[in-house]
PDB file of C-alpha atoms in Angstrom:
ATOM      1  CA  MET A 120     -50.784 -63.466 -46.538  1.00 53.00           C
ATOM      2  CA  LYS A 121     -54.198 -62.695 -45.014  1.00 48.00           C
ATOM      3  CA  LYS A 122     -53.335 -58.990 -44.842  1.00 48.00           C
ATOM      4  CA  LEU A 123     -52.225 -58.993 -48.475  1.00 42.00           C
ATOM      5  CA  CYS A 124     -55.459 -60.699 -49.594  1.00 38.00           C
ATOM      6  CA  LEU A 125     -57.533 -58.226 -47.590  1.00 35.00           C
ATOM      7  CA  ALA A 126     -55.618 -55.278 -49.077  1.00 38.00           C
ATOM      8  CA  ILE A 127     -56.148 -56.608 -52.606  1.00 41.00           C
ATOM      9  CA  LEU A 128     -59.852 -57.124 -51.927  1.00 33.00           C
ATOM     10  CA  LEU A 129     -60.209 -53.574 -50.619  1.00 34.00           C
ATOM     11  CA  ILE A 130     -58.443 -52.195 -53.691  1.00 38.00           C
ATOM     12  CA  ILE A 131     -60.727 -54.183 -55.997  1.00 38.00           C
ATOM     13  CA  ILE A 132     -63.803 -52.922 -54.138  1.00 38.00           C
ATOM     14  CA  ALA A 133     -62.562 -49.334 -54.299  1.00 38.00           C
ATOM     15  CA  PHE A 134     -61.956 -49.491 -58.049  1.00 38.00           C
ATOM     16  CA  THR A 135     -65.183 -51.331 -58.908  1.00 38.00           C
ATOM     17  CA  ALA A 136     -67.584 -49.443 -56.617  1.00 43.00           C
ATOM     18  CA  GLY A 137     -68.206 -46.686 -59.132  1.00 42.00           C
ATOM     19  CA  ALA A 138     -68.770 -49.176 -61.955  1.00 43.00           C
ATOM     20  CA  TYR A 139     -71.409 -51.243 -60.166  1.00 51.00           C
ATOM     21  CA  GLU A 140     -74.090 -52.556 -62.505  1.00 65.00           C
ATOM     22  CA  TYR A 141     -77.297 -54.437 -61.911  1.00 69.00           C
ATOM     23  CA  LYS A 142     -78.352 -57.474 -63.884  1.00 79.00           C
ATOM     24  CA  GLY A 143     -81.712 -59.199 -64.204  1.00 91.00           C
ATOM     25  CA  PRO A 144     -84.850 -58.008 -62.397  1.00 95.00           C
ATOM     26  CA  GLU A 145     -83.049 -55.328 -60.381  1.00 94.00           C
ATOM     27  CA  ALA A 146     -81.741 -53.742 -63.587  1.00 93.00           C
ATOM     28  CA  GLU A 147     -85.198 -53.983 -65.158  1.00 96.00           C
ATOM     29  CA  LEU A 148     -86.748 -52.250 -62.152  1.00 97.00           C
ATOM     30  CA  VAL A 149     -84.302 -49.340 -62.292  1.00 97.00           C
ATOM     31  CA  ALA A 150     -84.845 -49.004 -66.058  1.00 97.00           C
ATOM     32  CA  LEU A 151     -88.630 -48.916 -65.592  1.00 98.00           C
ATOM     33  CA  ILE A 152     -88.351 -46.355 -62.805  1.00 98.00           C
ATOM     34  CA  ASN A 153     -86.065 -44.154 -64.901  1.00 98.00           C
ATOM     35  CA  LYS A 154     -88.516 -44.426 -67.809  1.00 98.00           C
ATOM     36  CA  GLU A 155     -91.329 -43.318 -65.471  1.00 97.00           C
ATOM     37  CA  ARG A 156     -89.172 -40.470 -64.200  1.00 98.00           C
ATOM     38  CA  ALA A 157     -88.368 -39.307 -67.744  1.00 98.00           C
ATOM     39  CA  ALA A 158     -92.078 -39.264 -68.586  1.00 97.00           C
ATOM     40  CA  ASN A 159     -92.587 -36.962 -65.606  1.00 97.00           C
ATOM     41  CA  GLY A 160     -89.630 -34.651 -66.275  1.00 97.00           C
ATOM     42  CA  ALA A 161     -87.354 -36.056 -63.555  1.00 98.00           C
ATOM     43  CA  PRO A 162     -83.703 -36.945 -64.205  1.00 98.00           C
ATOM     44  CA  PRO A 163     -82.636 -40.606 -64.107  1.00 98.00           C
ATOM     45  CA  LEU A 164     -81.473 -42.168 -60.871  1.00 97.00           C
ATOM     46  CA  SER A 165     -77.922 -43.453 -60.646  1.00 96.00           C
ATOM     47  CA  ILE A 166     -77.175 -46.729 -58.899  1.00 94.00           C
ATOM     48  CA  ASN A 167     -75.359 -46.413 -55.588  1.00 95.00           C
ATOM     49  CA  TRP A 168     -73.680 -49.633 -54.456  1.00 94.00           C
ATOM     50  CA  GLU A 169     -73.797 -48.665 -50.757  1.00 95.00           C
ATOM     51  CA  VAL A 170     -77.528 -47.998 -50.946  1.00 97.00           C
ATOM     52  CA  THR A 171     -77.921 -51.262 -52.875  1.00 95.00           C
ATOM     53  CA  ARG A 172     -76.234 -53.175 -50.074  1.00 95.00           C
ATOM     54  CA  LEU A 173     -78.689 -51.724 -47.549  1.00 95.00           C
ATOM     55  CA  ALA A 174     -81.700 -52.311 -49.801  1.00 96.00           C
ATOM     56  CA  ARG A 175     -80.675 -55.947 -50.079  1.00 95.00           C
ATOM     57  CA  TYR A 176     -80.264 -56.121 -46.308  1.00 94.00           C
ATOM     58  CA  LYS A 177     -83.785 -54.701 -45.885  1.00 95.00           C
ATOM     59  CA  SER A 178     -85.276 -57.254 -48.299  1.00 96.00           C
ATOM     60  CA  GLU A 179     -83.509 -60.085 -46.461  1.00 96.00           C
ATOM     61  CA  GLU A 180     -84.827 -58.766 -43.148  1.00 95.00           C
ATOM     62  CA  MET A 181     -88.400 -58.656 -44.464  1.00 95.00           C
ATOM     63  CA  LYS A 182     -88.058 -62.228 -45.755  1.00 95.00           C
ATOM     64  CA  THR A 183     -86.434 -63.592 -42.613  1.00 94.00           C
ATOM     65  CA  TYR A 184     -88.940 -62.061 -40.198  1.00 93.00           C
ATOM     66  CA  GLN A 185     -91.963 -62.152 -42.547  1.00 90.00           C
ATOM     67  CA  LEU A 186     -92.201 -58.422 -41.935  1.00 87.00           C
ATOM     68  CA  PHE A 187     -93.710 -56.021 -44.430  1.00 90.00           C
ATOM     69  CA  HIS A 188     -92.784 -52.655 -42.992  1.00 88.00           C
ATOM     70  CA  HIS A 189     -90.638 -49.714 -44.071  1.00 89.00           C
ATOM     71  CA  GLU A 190     -88.739 -49.644 -40.784  1.00 89.00           C
ATOM     72  CA  SER A 191     -85.927 -52.031 -40.013  1.00 87.00           C
ATOM     73  CA  LEU A 192     -86.290 -53.983 -36.777  1.00 86.00           C
ATOM     74  CA  VAL A 193     -82.692 -53.158 -35.909  1.00 86.00           C
ATOM     75  CA  TYR A 194     -81.948 -49.811 -37.562  1.00 88.00           C
ATOM     76  CA  GLY A 195     -85.267 -47.957 -37.767  1.00 92.00           C
ATOM     77  CA  ASN A 196     -86.442 -45.856 -40.699  1.00 94.00           C
ATOM     78  CA  PRO A 197     -84.526 -45.611 -44.005  1.00 95.00           C
ATOM     79  CA  ALA A 198     -82.664 -42.440 -42.989  1.00 95.00           C
ATOM     80  CA  GLU A 199     -81.565 -44.062 -39.711  1.00 95.00           C
ATOM     81  CA  LEU A 200     -80.445 -47.195 -41.572  1.00 94.00           C
ATOM     82  CA  LEU A 201     -78.366 -45.112 -43.991  1.00 96.00           C
ATOM     83  CA  GLY A 202     -76.942 -43.062 -41.123  1.00 95.00           C
ATOM     84  CA  HIS A 203     -75.970 -46.147 -39.139  1.00 93.00           C
ATOM     85  CA  PHE A 204     -73.846 -47.323 -42.066  1.00 94.00           C
ATOM     86  CA  HIS A 205     -72.486 -43.815 -42.729  1.00 95.00           C
ATOM     87  CA  VAL A 206     -74.003 -43.487 -46.204  1.00 96.00           C
ATOM     88  CA  PRO A 207     -74.043 -39.766 -46.990  1.00 96.00           C
ATOM     89  CA  HIS A 208     -77.437 -38.401 -47.962  1.00 96.00           C
ATOM     90  CA  SER A 209     -79.502 -35.259 -47.575  1.00 97.00           C
ATOM     91  CA  LEU A 210     -82.839 -36.997 -48.198  1.00 97.00           C
ATOM     92  CA  ALA A 211     -83.957 -40.627 -47.969  1.00 97.00           C
ATOM     93  CA  GLY A 212     -86.990 -42.577 -49.049  1.00 96.00           C
ATOM     94  CA  ALA A 213     -87.969 -46.198 -49.546  1.00 97.00           C
ATOM     95  CA  ASN A 214     -90.547 -48.260 -51.367  1.00 98.00           C
ATOM     96  CA  ILE A 215     -91.157 -51.903 -50.531  1.00 97.00           C
ATOM     97  CA  ALA A 216     -93.201 -54.629 -52.178  1.00 98.00           C
ATOM     98  CA  VAL A 217     -93.843 -58.302 -51.588  1.00 97.00           C
ATOM     99  CA  GLY A 218     -95.361 -60.949 -53.807  1.00 97.00           C
ATOM    100  CA  HIS A 219     -95.037 -59.086 -57.099  1.00 98.00           C
ATOM    101  CA  GLU A 220     -93.351 -61.429 -59.548  1.00 97.00           C
ATOM    102  CA  THR A 221     -91.970 -58.941 -62.070  1.00 98.00           C
ATOM    103  CA  PRO A 222     -90.460 -55.464 -62.069  1.00 98.00           C
ATOM    104  CA  GLU A 223     -93.469 -54.318 -64.128  1.00 98.00           C
ATOM    105  CA  ALA A 224     -95.862 -55.563 -61.444  1.00 98.00           C
ATOM    106  CA  VAL A 225     -93.861 -53.773 -58.748  1.00 98.00           C
ATOM    107  CA  VAL A 226     -93.900 -50.456 -60.617  1.00 98.00           C
ATOM    108  CA  ASN A 227     -97.631 -50.841 -61.296  1.00 98.00           C
ATOM    109  CA  ALA A 228     -98.269 -51.416 -57.588  1.00 98.00           C
ATOM    110  CA  TRP A 229     -96.228 -48.337 -56.677  1.00 98.00           C
ATOM    111  CA  ARG A 230     -98.101 -46.281 -59.285  1.00 97.00           C
ATOM    112  CA  SER A 231    -101.334 -46.958 -57.388  1.00 97.00           C
ATOM    113  CA  SER A 232     -99.939 -45.578 -54.110  1.00 96.00           C
ATOM    114  CA  LEU A 233     -99.490 -41.812 -53.958  1.00 96.00           C
ATOM    115  CA  GLY A 234     -96.585 -41.911 -51.480  1.00 95.00           C
ATOM    116  CA  HIS A 235     -94.711 -44.612 -53.368  1.00 97.00           C
ATOM    117  CA  TYR A 236     -95.335 -42.960 -56.722  1.00 98.00           C
ATOM    118  CA  THR A 237     -94.165 -39.604 -55.384  1.00 97.00           C
ATOM    119  CA  ASN A 238     -90.880 -41.267 -54.379  1.00 97.00           C
ATOM    120  CA  LEU A 239     -90.480 -42.753 -57.867  1.00 97.00           C
ATOM    121  CA  ILE A 240     -90.852 -39.492 -59.749  1.00 98.00           C
ATOM    122  CA  SER A 241     -89.444 -36.986 -57.257  1.00 98.00           C
ATOM    123  CA  PRO A 242     -86.652 -34.978 -58.901  1.00 98.00           C
ATOM    124  CA  ASP A 243     -85.160 -34.517 -55.435  1.00 98.00           C
ATOM    125  CA  PHE A 244     -83.830 -38.089 -55.391  1.00 98.00           C
ATOM    126  CA  THR A 245     -80.587 -38.695 -57.280  1.00 98.00           C
ATOM    127  CA  SER A 246     -79.451 -42.235 -56.440  1.00 97.00           C
ATOM    128  CA  VAL A 247     -81.049 -45.591 -55.847  1.00 97.00           C
ATOM    129  CA  GLY A 248     -80.421 -49.061 -54.514  1.00 97.00           C
ATOM    130  CA  VAL A 249     -82.602 -52.109 -55.148  1.00 97.00           C
ATOM    131  CA  GLY A 250     -82.767 -55.260 -53.084  1.00 96.00           C
ATOM    132  CA  LEU A 251     -84.568 -58.401 -54.241  1.00 97.00           C
ATOM    133  CA  THR A 252     -84.723 -61.736 -52.506  1.00 96.00           C
ATOM    134  CA  HIS A 253     -87.084 -64.712 -52.520  1.00 97.00           C
ATOM    135  CA  ASP A 254     -88.263 -66.864 -49.651  1.00 96.00           C
ATOM    136  CA  GLU A 255     -88.283 -70.662 -49.737  1.00 95.00           C
ATOM    137  CA  SER A 256     -91.692 -70.596 -51.472  1.00 96.00           C
ATOM    138  CA  GLY A 257     -90.354 -68.279 -54.184  1.00 97.00           C
ATOM    139  CA  ILE A 258     -92.190 -65.184 -52.948  1.00 97.00           C
ATOM    140  CA  PRO A 259     -90.222 -62.049 -53.916  1.00 98.00           C
ATOM    141  CA  TYR A 260     -89.381 -59.262 -51.467  1.00 97.00           C
ATOM    142  CA  TRP A 261     -88.418 -55.952 -53.088  1.00 98.00           C
ATOM    143  CA  THR A 262     -86.815 -52.882 -51.508  1.00 97.00           C
ATOM    144  CA  LEU A 263     -86.134 -49.635 -53.314  1.00 98.00           C
ATOM    145  CA  MET A 264     -84.067 -47.140 -51.363  1.00 98.00           C
ATOM    146  CA  LEU A 265     -83.733 -43.626 -52.768  1.00 98.00           C
ATOM    147  CA  ILE A 266     -81.408 -40.866 -51.657  1.00 98.00           C
ATOM    148  CA  ALA A 267     -80.400 -37.357 -52.528  1.00 97.00           C
ATOM    149  CA  ASP A 268     -76.606 -37.155 -52.457  1.00 86.00           C
TER     150      ASP A 268
END
């Protein structure tokens, strides 16, 4: 019975992976980023569920360890994190933010940082994953992971 349930779960995951959709603030963030990209002549980013999973992991790690750093304590830089979990990519980047309450505030903060803004509008990136979590005080931790497929 356990094997049958696991097989069914794997089939469901396989069929729904391509149809993954964000809701709420994560969806708003991707929409704002794609609007910014369009204004700068870059194509929209597609949502990658594997990258999303790792972005959420990174946000949880920042919250748990009160760490505001692009590198994971366990897996290193974004490319190493993606590689460890066998997520195919030819290019990787990441933006992080903490304390910004809304997707608009996050994008505005990234606009004021050349490196972060370059990631947002780079036509080289094709897919994205967003991770958002809140600590016990309600402080948001955001991770945006970008890849070129």
